[in-house]
Structure formats: structure tokens, C-alpha cells
mmCIF file of C-alpha atoms in Angstrom:
data_model
loop_
_atom_site.group_PDB
_atom_site.id
_atom_site.type_symbol
_atom_site.label_atom_id
_atom_site.label_comp_id
_atom_site.label_asym_id
_atom_site.label_seq_id
_atom_site.Cartn_x
_atom_site.Cartn_y
_atom_site.Cartn_z
ATOM 1 C CA MET A 98 106.309 122.058 124.364
ATOM 2 C CA ASN A 99 108.266 121.930 127.851
ATOM 3 C CA ARG A 100 110.253 118.995 128.846
ATOM 4 C CA ALA A 101 110.651 116.673 131.887
ATOM 5 C CA VAL A 102 113.707 114.899 130.695
ATOM 6 C CA ASP A 103 115.904 114.597 127.048
ATOM 7 C CA VAL A 104 115.836 111.480 125.345
ATOM 8 C CA SER A 105 118.278 109.185 125.845
ATOM 9 C CA VAL A 106 119.154 106.651 123.006
ATOM 10 C CA ASP A 107 121.129 104.465 125.817
ATOM 11 C CA ALA A 108 118.712 104.199 127.963
ATOM 12 C CA MET A 109 115.813 103.058 124.763
ATOM 13 C CA ILE A 110 118.220 100.959 123.782
ATOM 14 C CA GLU A 111 118.342 99.324 127.132
ATOM 15 C CA ASP A 112 114.591 98.830 127.166
ATOM 16 C CA LEU A 113 114.691 97.192 123.817
ATOM 17 C CA ARG A 114 117.334 94.327 125.173
ATOM 18 C CA ALA A 115 114.987 93.545 128.202
ATOM 19 C CA LEU A 116 112.047 93.492 125.507
ATOM 20 C CA VAL A 117 113.569 92.056 122.617
ATOM 21 C CA GLU A 118 115.259 89.139 125.419
ATOM 22 C CA VAL A 119 111.952 88.110 126.778
ATOM 23 C CA GLU A 120 110.430 86.090 123.590
ATOM 24 C CA SER A 121 106.917 87.006 122.870
ATOM 25 C CA PRO A 122 105.290 84.459 120.001
ATOM 26 C CA SER A 123 101.987 84.621 119.326
ATOM 27 C CA HIS A 124 98.775 82.430 121.172
ATOM 28 C CA ASP A 125 102.208 81.448 123.325
ATOM 29 C CA ILE A 126 99.911 82.722 126.647
ATOM 30 C CA GLU A 127 102.991 81.600 129.084
ATOM 31 C CA ALA A 128 105.910 83.888 126.388
ATOM 32 C CA LEU A 129 103.159 86.638 126.453
ATOM 33 C CA THR A 130 102.343 87.084 130.543
ATOM 34 C CA ALA A 131 105.959 86.936 130.456
ATOM 35 C CA SER A 132 106.152 89.878 128.068
ATOM 36 C CA ALA A 133 103.461 91.944 129.247
ATOM 37 C CA HIS A 134 105.415 91.988 132.509
ATOM 38 C CA VAL A 135 108.442 93.236 131.006
ATOM 39 C CA VAL A 136 106.124 95.802 129.545
ATOM 40 C CA ALA A 137 104.247 96.762 132.157
ATOM 41 C CA ALA A 138 107.988 97.379 134.547
ATOM 42 C CA VAL A 139 109.307 99.507 131.461
ATOM 43 C CA VAL A 140 106.480 101.548 131.242
ATOM 44 C CA GLU A 141 106.157 102.361 134.911
ATOM 45 C CA ARG A 142 109.334 102.930 135.017
ATOM 46 C CA ARG A 143 109.452 105.384 132.714
ATOM 47 C CA LEU A 144 106.638 107.210 133.235
ATOM 48 C CA GLY A 145 105.028 106.228 136.907
ATOM 49 C CA GLY A 146 102.333 105.344 137.762
ATOM 50 C CA ARG A 147 100.414 101.277 137.129
ATOM 51 C CA ALA A 148 100.002 99.784 133.561
ATOM 52 C CA VAL A 149 97.435 97.310 133.682
ATOM 53 C CA LEU A 150 97.705 93.769 132.632
ATOM 54 C CA VAL A 151 94.438 93.623 130.751
ATOM 55 C CA ASP A 152 93.376 89.290 130.272
ATOM 56 C CA SER A 153 92.392 87.505 127.283
ATOM 57 C CA GLU A 154 92.331 84.392 125.827
ATOM 58 C CA VAL A 155 95.376 84.799 123.998
ATOM 59 C CA GLY A 156 97.586 87.295 126.350
ATOM 60 C CA PRO A 157 97.424 89.596 128.019
ATOM 61 C CA HIS A 158 97.206 93.340 126.925
ATOM 62 C CA VAL A 159 98.860 96.113 129.067
ATOM 63 C CA HIS A 160 96.759 99.753 129.143
ATOM 64 C CA TRP A 161 98.217 102.531 130.863
ATOM 65 C CA SER A 162 96.720 106.192 131.300
ATOM 66 C CA GLY A 163 98.180 109.679 132.666
ATOM 67 C CA GLY A 164 94.949 110.378 133.541
ATOM 68 C CA GLY A 165 92.300 113.209 132.732
ATOM 69 C CA ARG A 166 89.760 113.582 129.744
ATOM 70 C CA PRO A 167 91.222 110.882 127.292
ATOM 71 C CA ARG A 168 92.804 113.295 124.317
ATOM 72 C CA VAL A 169 95.003 110.427 122.823
ATOM 73 C CA LEU A 170 95.882 106.598 122.395
ATOM 74 C CA VAL A 171 99.208 105.677 121.407
ATOM 75 C CA LEU A 172 98.920 101.886 119.933
ATOM 76 C CA GLY A 173 101.130 99.008 119.695
ATOM 77 C CA HIS A 174 101.464 95.229 120.497
ATOM 78 C CA HIS A 175 104.223 93.141 122.075
ATOM 79 C CA ASP A 176 103.494 89.552 120.820
ATOM 80 C CA THR A 177 105.612 88.946 117.084
ATOM 81 C CA VAL A 178 105.437 86.437 114.893
ATOM 82 C CA PHE A 179 109.264 84.699 115.872
ATOM 83 C CA PRO A 180 109.115 81.602 117.529
ATOM 84 C CA LEU A 181 110.524 80.670 121.264
ATOM 85 C CA GLY A 182 114.141 79.347 120.473
ATOM 86 C CA THR A 183 114.822 82.643 117.830
ATOM 87 C CA LEU A 184 116.926 84.894 120.008
ATOM 88 C CA ARG A 185 119.099 81.946 120.421
ATOM 89 C CA ARG A 186 119.817 81.994 116.905
ATOM 90 C CA ARG A 187 119.362 85.734 116.739
ATOM 91 C CA PRO A 188 120.336 87.463 119.803
ATOM 92 C CA PHE A 189 119.664 91.066 120.088
ATOM 93 C CA ARG A 190 122.767 93.003 119.282
ATOM 94 C CA ALA A 191 123.188 97.476 119.185
ATOM 95 C CA GLU A 192 126.245 97.803 116.788
ATOM 96 C CA GLY A 193 126.721 99.486 113.969
ATOM 97 C CA GLY A 194 124.452 101.906 114.311
ATOM 98 C CA TYR A 195 121.716 99.204 114.109
ATOM 99 C CA ALA A 196 119.668 97.164 116.648
ATOM 100 C CA THR A 197 119.028 93.319 115.548
ATOM 101 C CA GLY A 198 117.164 90.823 117.342
ATOM 102 C CA PRO A 199 113.638 89.222 116.613
ATOM 103 C CA GLY A 200 110.437 91.910 116.729
ATOM 104 C CA VAL A 201 113.344 94.890 116.970
ATOM 105 C CA PHE A 202 111.428 96.789 114.230
ATOM 106 C CA ASP A 203 107.859 94.748 114.520
ATOM 107 C CA MET A 204 107.305 96.312 116.616
ATOM 108 C CA LEU A 205 109.330 96.748 120.050
ATOM 109 C CA GLY A 206 111.642 99.390 118.943
ATOM 110 C CA GLY A 207 108.507 102.322 117.906
ATOM 111 C CA LEU A 208 107.062 100.761 121.268
ATOM 112 C CA VAL A 209 110.195 102.150 123.350
ATOM 113 C CA GLN A 210 110.614 105.233 121.000
ATOM 114 C CA ALA A 211 106.461 105.899 122.925
ATOM 115 C CA VAL A 212 107.122 105.088 125.928
ATOM 116 C CA HIS A 213 110.471 107.349 125.965
ATOM 117 C CA GLY A 214 108.741 110.216 123.972
ATOM 118 C CA LEU A 215 105.992 110.595 126.515
ATOM 119 C CA ALA A 216 108.489 110.315 129.025
ATOM 120 C CA SER A 217 109.804 113.727 128.151
ATOM 121 C CA LEU A 218 106.745 115.291 128.568
ATOM 122 C CA ASP A 219 106.015 116.923 131.667
ATOM 123 C CA ASP A 220 102.725 116.586 131.738
ATOM 124 C CA LEU A 221 101.303 112.814 130.616
ATOM 125 C CA SER A 222 97.379 114.105 131.392
ATOM 126 C CA GLY A 223 94.756 112.617 128.552
ATOM 127 C CA VAL A 224 97.194 110.122 127.405
ATOM 128 C CA GLU A 225 96.942 106.491 126.937
ATOM 129 C CA LEU A 226 99.224 103.913 125.786
ATOM 130 C CA LEU A 227 97.879 100.525 124.914
ATOM 131 C CA VAL A 228 99.769 97.522 124.242
ATOM 132 C CA THR A 229 98.583 94.191 122.700
ATOM 133 C CA ALA A 230 98.839 90.572 122.921
ATOM 134 C CA ASP A 231 97.507 89.298 119.338
ATOM 135 C CA GLU A 232 98.364 92.134 116.341
ATOM 136 C CA GLU A 233 100.537 89.524 114.479
ATOM 137 C CA VAL A 234 97.373 87.328 114.636
ATOM 138 C CA GLY A 235 94.494 89.694 113.784
ATOM 139 C CA SER A 236 93.522 91.266 116.668
ATOM 140 C CA PRO A 237 90.378 89.012 117.807
ATOM 141 C CA CYS A 238 90.132 89.270 121.239
ATOM 142 C CA SER A 239 91.791 92.981 121.098
ATOM 143 C CA ARG A 240 89.567 94.838 118.615
ATOM 144 C CA ALA A 241 86.519 96.016 120.882
ATOM 145 C CA LEU A 242 89.193 97.132 123.860
ATOM 146 C CA ILE A 243 91.315 98.887 120.882
ATOM 147 C CA GLU A 244 88.062 100.694 119.455
ATOM 148 C CA GLU A 245 86.664 101.536 122.649
ATOM 149 C CA ARG A 246 89.698 103.317 123.735
ATOM 150 C CA ALA A 247 90.358 104.728 120.374
ATOM 151 C CA ARG A 248 86.191 106.555 120.766
ATOM 152 C CA ALA A 249 87.078 107.982 124.281
ATOM 153 C CA CYS A 250 90.344 109.165 122.689
ATOM 154 C CA GLY A 251 89.043 111.003 120.136
ATOM 155 C CA ALA A 252 92.951 109.868 118.251
ATOM 156 C CA VAL A 253 95.311 107.534 117.312
ATOM 157 C CA LEU A 254 98.839 107.184 117.228
ATOM 158 C CA VAL A 255 99.934 103.761 116.181
ATOM 159 C CA VAL A 256 103.677 103.373 116.545
ATOM 160 C CA GLU A 257 104.308 99.918 114.144
ATOM 161 C CA GLY A 258 106.998 100.888 112.009
ATOM 162 C CA ALA A 259 108.021 103.458 109.438
ATOM 163 C CA ALA A 260 107.589 102.888 105.904
ATOM 164 C CA ASP A 261 110.553 103.722 103.524
ATOM 165 C CA GLY A 262 112.614 105.649 104.075
ATOM 166 C CA GLY A 263 111.180 106.459 106.918
ATOM 167 C CA ALA A 264 108.315 107.759 106.305
ATOM 168 C CA LEU A 265 104.658 107.794 107.570
ATOM 169 C CA LYS A 266 102.145 104.932 107.537
ATOM 170 C CA THR A 267 98.702 107.471 106.453
ATOM 171 C CA GLY A 268 96.705 104.733 104.561
ATOM 172 C CA ARG A 269 96.777 100.992 104.826
ATOM 173 C CA LYS A 270 94.589 98.234 102.555
ATOM 174 C CA GLY A 271 92.633 96.116 104.717
ATOM 175 C CA CYS A 272 93.006 93.194 104.998
ATOM 176 C CA GLY A 273 91.862 89.230 105.196
ATOM 177 C CA THR A 274 92.420 85.268 104.563
ATOM 178 C CA PHE A 275 90.199 82.721 103.247
ATOM 179 C CA ARG A 276 90.339 79.246 103.293
ATOM 180 C CA VAL A 277 88.268 77.516 100.900
ATOM 181 C CA ALA A 278 87.800 73.536 101.413
ATOM 182 C CA ILE A 279 87.180 71.087 99.187
ATOM 183 C CA ARG A 280 85.249 68.186 99.179
ATOM 184 C CA GLY A 281 85.780 65.361 96.717
ATOM 185 C CA ARG A 282 85.317 61.563 96.692
ATOM 186 C CA ALA A 283 88.698 58.976 96.672
ATOM 187 C CA SER A 284 89.225 56.414 94.135
ATOM 188 C CA HIS A 285 91.454 53.966 92.843
ATOM 189 C CA ALA A 286 93.683 56.573 90.420
ATOM 190 C CA GLY A 287 94.415 53.314 88.127
ATOM 191 C CA LEU A 288 91.446 51.202 88.285
ATOM 192 C CA GLU A 289 88.881 53.192 88.409
ATOM 193 C CA PRO A 290 90.058 56.720 87.882
ATOM 194 C CA ALA A 291 86.473 57.782 86.786
ATOM 195 C CA ALA A 292 84.543 56.623 90.271
ATOM 196 C CA GLY A 293 86.260 59.168 92.208
ATOM 197 C CA VAL A 294 85.549 63.450 91.965
ATOM 198 C CA ASN A 295 89.524 64.207 92.015
ATOM 199 C CA ALA A 296 89.606 67.148 94.541
ATOM 200 C CA LEU A 297 93.070 68.193 93.417
ATOM 201 C CA ILE A 298 91.418 69.511 89.441
ATOM 202 C CA GLU A 299 88.186 70.988 91.228
ATOM 203 C CA ALA A 300 91.050 72.941 93.346
ATOM 204 C CA ALA A 301 92.695 74.156 89.888
ATOM 205 C CA HIS A 302 89.624 75.317 88.706
ATOM 206 C CA GLN A 303 88.612 77.217 92.157
ATOM 207 C CA VAL A 304 92.652 78.908 92.132
ATOM 208 C CA LEU A 305 91.956 80.226 88.694
ATOM 209 C CA ASP A 306 88.629 81.071 89.475
ATOM 210 C CA ILE A 307 89.677 82.926 93.098
ATOM 211 C CA ALA A 308 93.019 84.761 90.986
ATOM 212 C CA SER A 309 90.951 86.344 88.510
ATOM 213 C CA LEU A 310 88.836 88.259 91.824
ATOM 214 C CA SER A 311 91.819 90.456 91.410
ATOM 215 C CA ARG A 312 91.618 94.048 90.465
ATOM 216 C CA PRO A 313 94.997 95.627 90.723
ATOM 217 C CA ALA A 314 93.898 99.028 89.034
ATOM 218 C CA LEU A 315 91.558 99.362 92.035
ATOM 219 C CA GLY A 316 94.301 98.306 94.261
ATOM 220 C CA THR A 317 93.181 94.592 94.969
ATOM 221 C CA THR A 318 95.160 91.978 95.322
ATOM 222 C CA VAL A 319 93.785 88.123 95.744
ATOM 223 C CA THR A 320 96.162 85.968 96.081
ATOM 224 C CA PRO A 321 96.379 82.154 96.758
ATOM 225 C CA THR A 322 99.091 81.455 98.426
ATOM 226 C CA VAL A 323 98.781 77.880 100.449
ATOM 227 C CA ALA A 324 97.301 74.341 99.199
ATOM 228 C CA SER A 325 97.003 71.020 99.954
ATOM 229 C CA ALA A 326 95.265 67.975 98.645
ATOM 230 C CA GLY A 327 95.084 64.032 97.959
ATOM 231 C CA THR A 328 97.347 61.354 100.637
ATOM 232 C CA VAL A 329 99.127 58.835 98.357
ATOM 233 C CA ALA A 330 100.311 58.679 94.727
ATOM 234 C CA ASN A 331 97.787 56.095 93.577
ATOM 235 C CA THR A 332 93.863 57.547 94.980
ATOM 236 C CA VAL A 333 91.900 60.165 93.377
ATOM 237 C CA PRO A 334 92.311 62.693 96.358
ATOM 238 C CA ALA A 335 89.242 63.713 97.872
ATOM 239 C CA GLU A 336 89.770 66.140 99.711
ATOM 240 C CA ALA A 337 91.812 69.811 98.787
ATOM 241 C CA THR A 338 92.628 72.875 100.486
ATOM 242 C CA VAL A 339 92.911 76.401 99.294
ATOM 243 C CA VAL A 340 94.347 79.304 101.016
ATOM 244 C CA VAL A 341 93.676 82.733 100.183
ATOM 245 C CA ASP A 342 95.270 86.508 101.026
ATOM 246 C CA VAL A 343 93.400 89.230 100.094
ATOM 247 C CA ARG A 344 94.263 93.141 99.896
ATOM 248 C CA VAL A 345 91.789 95.692 99.308
ATOM 249 C CA GLU A 346 91.871 99.809 99.604
ATOM 250 C CA SER A 347 88.227 100.404 99.919
ATOM 251 C CA VAL A 348 85.431 99.491 101.444
ATOM 252 C CA ASP A 349 83.507 98.916 98.197
ATOM 253 C CA GLU A 350 85.984 95.928 97.281
ATOM 254 C CA LYS A 351 85.722 94.124 100.249
ATOM 255 C CA LYS A 352 82.014 93.740 99.955
ATOM 256 C CA ARG A 353 82.604 92.830 96.271
ATOM 257 C CA VAL A 354 85.383 90.274 96.614
ATOM 258 C CA GLU A 355 83.767 88.733 100.123
ATOM 259 C CA SER A 356 80.269 88.346 98.132
ATOM 260 C CA ALA A 357 82.365 86.820 95.331
ATOM 261 C CA PHE A 358 83.866 83.798 97.708
ATOM 262 C CA ALA A 359 80.080 84.021 99.309
ATOM 263 C CA VAL A 360 79.559 82.361 95.849
ATOM 264 C CA LEU A 361 81.950 80.220 94.668
ATOM 265 C CA GLU A 362 80.542 77.201 93.148
ATOM 266 C CA PRO A 363 82.609 73.725 92.132
ATOM 267 C CA HIS A 364 83.205 72.727 88.598
ATOM 268 C CA LEU A 365 82.896 68.959 88.714
ATOM 269 C CA ALA A 366 79.746 67.147 89.362
ATOM 270 C CA GLY A 367 80.064 65.748 92.761
ATOM 271 C CA ALA A 368 82.508 68.000 94.610
ATOM 272 C CA GLY A 369 81.744 70.409 97.054
ATOM 273 C CA LEU A 370 83.008 74.038 98.658
ATOM 274 C CA THR A 371 83.184 75.087 102.310
ATOM 275 C CA VAL A 372 84.117 78.715 102.057
ATOM 276 C CA ARG A 373 85.551 80.540 105.283
ATOM 277 C CA GLY A 374 87.706 83.861 106.420
ATOM 278 C CA GLY A 375 86.732 87.526 105.434
ATOM 279 C CA ILE A 376 88.545 90.588 105.364
ATOM 280 C CA GLY A 377 89.238 90.896 108.901
ATOM 281 C CA ARG A 378 90.832 94.500 109.056
ATOM 282 C CA PRO A 379 88.645 97.021 106.960
ATOM 283 C CA PRO A 380 90.803 99.635 104.980
ATOM 284 C CA MET A 381 92.620 102.177 106.169
ATOM 285 C CA PRO A 382 91.828 105.594 104.361
ATOM 286 C CA GLU A 383 93.940 108.257 103.688
ATOM 287 C CA SER A 384 91.376 111.055 104.679
ATOM 288 C CA ALA A 385 92.275 108.897 108.441
ATOM 289 C CA SER A 386 95.362 110.383 108.675
ATOM 290 C CA VAL A 387 95.006 113.981 107.044
ATOM 291 C CA GLU A 388 95.084 115.708 109.866
ATOM 292 C CA LEU A 389 97.235 113.780 112.213
ATOM 293 C CA PHE A 390 99.785 113.878 109.558
ATOM 294 C CA ALA A 391 99.793 117.499 108.852
ATOM 295 C CA LEU A 392 100.784 117.893 112.624
ATOM 296 C CA ALA A 393 103.603 115.840 112.347
ATOM 297 C CA GLN A 394 104.752 117.495 108.899
ATOM 298 C CA ALA A 395 104.673 121.091 111.106
ATOM 299 C CA LEU A 396 107.168 118.726 113.571
ATOM 300 C CA LEU A 397 109.657 117.532 111.296
ATOM 301 C CA PRO A 398 108.927 119.256 107.581
ATOM 302 C CA GLY A 399 109.595 117.035 104.773
ATOM 303 C CA ILE A 400 107.959 113.760 105.980
ATOM 304 C CA GLU A 401 106.557 111.884 104.104
ATOM 305 C CA GLY A 402 103.828 109.905 104.160
ATOM 306 C CA ARG A 403 102.370 106.412 102.207
ATOM 307 C CA SER A 404 99.804 104.109 101.518
ATOM 308 C CA VAL A 405 100.477 100.503 102.140
ATOM 309 C CA GLY A 406 99.591 97.066 101.697
ATOM 310 C CA GLY A 407 100.131 95.846 105.411
ATOM 311 C CA GLY A 408 97.205 96.224 107.563
ATOM 312 C CA SER A 409 97.321 97.180 111.878
ATOM 313 C CA ASP A 410 95.729 97.878 114.352
ATOM 314 C CA GLY A 411 95.150 101.709 112.885
ATOM 315 C CA ASN A 412 92.601 99.803 109.976
ATOM 316 C CA PHE A 413 90.215 98.832 112.988
ATOM 317 C CA THR A 414 90.442 102.628 114.694
ATOM 318 C CA ALA A 415 90.467 104.506 110.864
ATOM 319 C CA ALA A 416 87.675 102.586 109.993
ATOM 320 C CA ILE A 417 84.841 103.860 113.171
ATOM 321 C CA GLY A 418 86.324 107.204 112.174
ATOM 322 C CA VAL A 419 88.962 108.107 114.265
ATOM 323 C CA PRO A 420 91.844 110.167 113.363
ATOM 324 C CA THR A 421 95.106 107.690 112.757
ATOM 325 C CA LEU A 422 98.184 108.064 111.895
ATOM 326 C CA ASP A 423 100.438 104.772 111.488
ATOM 327 C CA GLY A 424 104.092 104.004 110.779
ATOM 328 C CA LEU A 425 105.317 105.995 113.738
ATOM 329 C CA GLY A 426 107.791 103.956 114.655
ATOM 330 C CA ALA A 427 111.079 102.552 114.334
ATOM 331 C CA VAL A 428 113.346 103.116 111.144
ATOM 332 C CA GLY A 429 114.836 100.490 109.139
ATOM 333 C CA GLY A 430 113.493 97.514 108.433
ATOM 334 C CA GLY A 431 113.021 93.654 107.841
ATOM 335 C CA ALA A 432 110.024 92.833 109.807
ATOM 336 C CA HIS A 433 109.143 89.358 109.716
ATOM 337 C CA ALA A 434 112.781 88.313 108.835
ATOM 338 C CA ASP A 435 115.553 87.471 110.110
ATOM 339 C CA HIS A 436 116.945 90.660 108.504
ATOM 340 C CA GLU A 437 115.093 92.907 110.676
ATOM 341 C CA TYR A 438 117.346 96.195 112.420
ATOM 342 C CA VAL A 439 115.660 99.658 113.621
ATOM 343 C CA VAL A 440 118.189 102.192 112.708
ATOM 344 C CA ILE A 441 120.100 103.548 116.148
ATOM 345 C CA ASP A 442 120.324 107.192 115.122
ATOM 346 C CA ALA A 443 116.423 107.719 114.508
ATOM 347 C CA MET A 444 115.557 106.884 117.459
ATOM 348 C CA THR A 445 115.712 110.059 119.229
ATOM 349 C CA GLU A 446 113.694 111.447 116.051
ATOM 350 C CA ARG A 447 110.932 109.186 116.710
ATOM 351 C CA ALA A 448 110.481 109.587 120.052
ATOM 352 C CA ASP A 449 110.669 113.706 119.765
ATOM 353 C CA LEU A 450 107.738 113.389 116.919
ATOM 354 C CA ILE A 451 105.486 110.993 118.853
ATOM 355 C CA ALA A 452 106.189 113.729 122.121
ATOM 356 C CA GLY A 453 105.416 116.386 119.908
ATOM 357 C CA LEU A 454 102.650 114.424 118.395
ATOM 358 C CA VAL A 455 100.735 114.152 122.077
ATOM 359 C CA HIS A 456 101.622 117.672 122.953
ATOM 360 C CA ALA A 457 99.014 119.228 120.502
ATOM 361 C CA ARG A 458 96.869 116.762 120.767
ATOM 362 C CA GLN A 459 97.099 117.905 124.275
ATOM 363 C CA GLN A 460 96.206 121.101 123.357
ATOM 364 C CA ALA A 461 93.719 120.781 120.445
#
């Protein structure tokens, strides 16, 4: 593998600071537009060429191509889960061996490592980089573009944060959210409680029915997570809502759970149900990563692979049959939390791994 330049930790920290210090919460189009311009500037400065901003309803995605026949797609996102103002409370820092700040691990650190890994190669033909603006909210506006570029390139390297201990993510569960809206009938809780239909009691029945859909032995978890009901203490509640998180390891389980939600029935006479949602990210089977993980093991002997519960855009690319390897981003932890961090000493090794995988795909 011929190198144009060596990977510089100081340069990576410089670019990571630039990305973190332009906050980019999902759904905030103004913030995401500013973030996309900074991402594009970093990409163009390090890789040359032109990074194209692809407008969408949720904010701009950033797409860059090294030209030639597409051979590999490096995939990431620039939206984060942190609201505007988080940076004031938790500013970017790089000290004591760690980089901290909103979005460093999920997934700005991985994005920076990918750019610098690519910049170390003297030939970037066949390489594409796609940085989306809506991954944290399920990728509703970027999915079609992701799948299009994945099919064109034939292999996908996802630079989401590594699993515990720096392991790569060789499989992911499919994941989704359901919202069950319950309709009852209000009445005075003291004068005529029997005249009402208690949506909260119906919700309690539904929570038990829904939780029973879990199949832990098959990797399926169905977890009611948020519930609300009622208005005031002396009124039988006429409405309730239950939100449910679902994770599945197989397409068969996806179908079973979705079918079960579709046929939920009320227990109380006069109650009604409306179910919305689904398992938006299909499972990423470990078979999708076999080829690329073998390359990673040859490049970095001893690196481990792990199947994890969280989803990413790699779920989409794997589901359409494109070889996909995930978790190639930063080594660290605390995703979506105040203690989010990146291990600085691991950044060069991960950038080199990206470079090596890209080079291997170029030669394939």
C-alpha cells in the first residue's frame, strides 16, 4: 500500500475539534446545514476534489467521490443526539489521552479517522464517502441514497464507533419503534367511574401482551419504554399511549413481531387501539461482514468482531446484500451520554485500518 502522507494525530484532533464545535442535532436544519459545510470543508482540504452537499428534508448529506469505477463506500453521519447548547456545558477537550465533547464517539471521531485514513493513500479512485444528516432518527431521507451508493460500490465500511475493547461490529440487530394509541371514554372517577372506559387500564393490559412478545433466546427484545395517560386525578382517562422499542436478530422474527403488533386487540369493551411504527432497520446478519472482517483481521491481527444490539445505516446496506463491516470508527465509549469519549492513542491505528481496507477493495 503506497502512502501519500502519514496519518497525523494532531491533524485529526484539529479536524475533530472543528466538527464538534459546530453542533449538529438531528432535525435542526440550520445547524445541520452549518455542520455539512464544515464536513465538506474538512473533506476537501484533506482529500481534494469537491464534496457535494445533497439537500434533503432533514438537512444536507455530504457526498465525495475519488472518481473512477466505484469500489468501496465509506459511510458515516454528521447528525448527533445532543441539543444546541450542549457544547457550552461540555466543550471539546483533548487531554489525558482522551477527546471529549458532544458527538466525539458517535460518530465524529470515526468520520475524522476515515478522512485521514483516506488522505494517507496515494490513489483514491473508486472510493466514495457519504456522510448523512439523519442517521440518529432512522435515516428516513438518506436511506435510498445510501442503498443506491452501496449497490454501486459493492462494499461498505461503516465508521460508527467501535464495540467494547475496540472490536468491530460484524452483526447488528434490526430495530424499530412502535407507538400504541389507546382510546377510552372519560367519566367522573368518583361519581360514575363505570360509565367510562379506562384507557390506562387498557394500556396496562397491552403492556403485558406486548412484553410477552420478547424471545430472548432468539435475540428478540420487545420493551415498552414510555407510557402516558390521563389528564386530572378525578377523571377516568380517555386516552393513553405506549411506546415500544423492538430489537430482532432475524428477518423471521421481524415478521413475527410486526404481525403481532398488527393484530393487537383491546381487552376492555369500548376501548380502541391504533398501532403505528415498525422495525425500520432490518437485521444486519454476520454473514454480511465475513469477507471484509477477514481482510480486517489480516491487516490488524487479533482484532475481534462482535454482534451488537444497536442499529446503524449498515443494517440497510447489509439487508440488500452488499458486504458491510461496521464499528470501524473511534475506540471509546459513552455514546449518547455526557461521558462520551474517544481514545486518542487508538486513532492512528483505526485510520490505518480504514486505509488498508480501502486499498484491499481497490485491488480486488
